[in-house]
XYZ file of C-alpha atoms in Angstrom:
80
model
C -28.195 -52.425 -85.470
C -27.202 -55.659 -87.165
C -23.685 -57.063 -87.004
C -23.382 -56.080 -90.670
C -24.428 -52.415 -90.232
C -22.944 -51.518 -93.610
C -19.584 -53.057 -92.735
C -19.601 -56.083 -95.014
C -21.175 -59.507 -94.841
C -23.437 -60.494 -91.951
C -21.893 -63.165 -89.742
C -18.276 -62.235 -90.554
C -15.733 -60.207 -88.621
C -14.452 -57.271 -90.632
C -11.256 -55.227 -90.246
C -11.428 -51.821 -91.927
C -8.391 -49.919 -93.278
C -6.864 -47.599 -90.698
C -7.581 -43.896 -91.072
C -6.067 -41.490 -91.625
C -3.323 -43.233 -93.560
C -0.619 -41.948 -93.585
C -1.041 -40.612 -90.087
C 0.467 -38.168 -87.631
C 0.383 -38.562 -84.641
C -2.187 -41.389 -84.458
C -4.481 -43.565 -86.532
C -7.779 -45.312 -85.855
C -8.287 -49.007 -86.570
C -11.942 -50.007 -86.885
C -13.464 -53.461 -86.909
C -16.839 -55.108 -86.559
C -17.791 -58.414 -84.936
C -20.875 -60.507 -85.723
C -20.909 -62.026 -82.214
C -19.173 -61.498 -78.879
C -15.766 -63.189 -79.039
C -12.124 -62.953 -77.926
C -10.169 -60.399 -79.974
C -6.412 -59.934 -80.312
C -5.258 -56.949 -82.335
C -1.551 -56.382 -82.905
C 0.786 -54.477 -85.210
C 3.567 -56.376 -86.996
C 6.430 -55.039 -89.115
C 7.136 -56.144 -92.700
C 9.364 -58.961 -91.369
C 6.537 -60.366 -89.255
C 7.940 -59.201 -85.911
C 5.491 -58.064 -83.278
C 5.628 -54.284 -82.853
C 2.680 -53.539 -80.563
C -0.159 -55.383 -78.877
C -3.169 -53.107 -79.055
C -5.954 -55.275 -77.717
C -6.532 -58.651 -76.093
C -10.050 -58.882 -74.698
C -13.480 -60.344 -75.207
C -15.518 -57.842 -77.187
C -19.253 -57.532 -77.746
C -20.813 -57.846 -81.203
C -20.914 -54.699 -83.333
C -18.535 -51.981 -84.519
C -15.423 -51.087 -82.507
C -12.358 -48.899 -82.964
C -8.998 -48.436 -81.299
C -6.356 -45.741 -81.746
C -2.652 -46.403 -82.263
C -0.015 -43.719 -81.700
C 2.628 -45.262 -83.993
C 4.742 -46.507 -81.082
C 6.007 -49.980 -80.236
C 5.306 -51.814 -76.974
C 8.547 -50.180 -75.713
C 7.334 -46.671 -76.561
C 9.636 -46.223 -79.555
C 8.130 -44.400 -82.569
C 7.950 -46.900 -85.443
C 5.459 -45.126 -87.702
C 4.638 -41.512 -88.331
């Protein structure tokens, strides 16, 4: 499988739209990496405030996904 694998342009990281959207009770965020690299994935509100840190890790090349339950770092429901 190439880093592109139908996800966009080879050699570029790609963040896909979350699905389902709108969601209840959770949504999946998918992304693809051309090479292994550090990844930070976070949710911010419309004012630019950090809501939830979902991922901070070095990831291998290829497609990945992570689920978000609509809650903040404090466990408060902020999306549904």
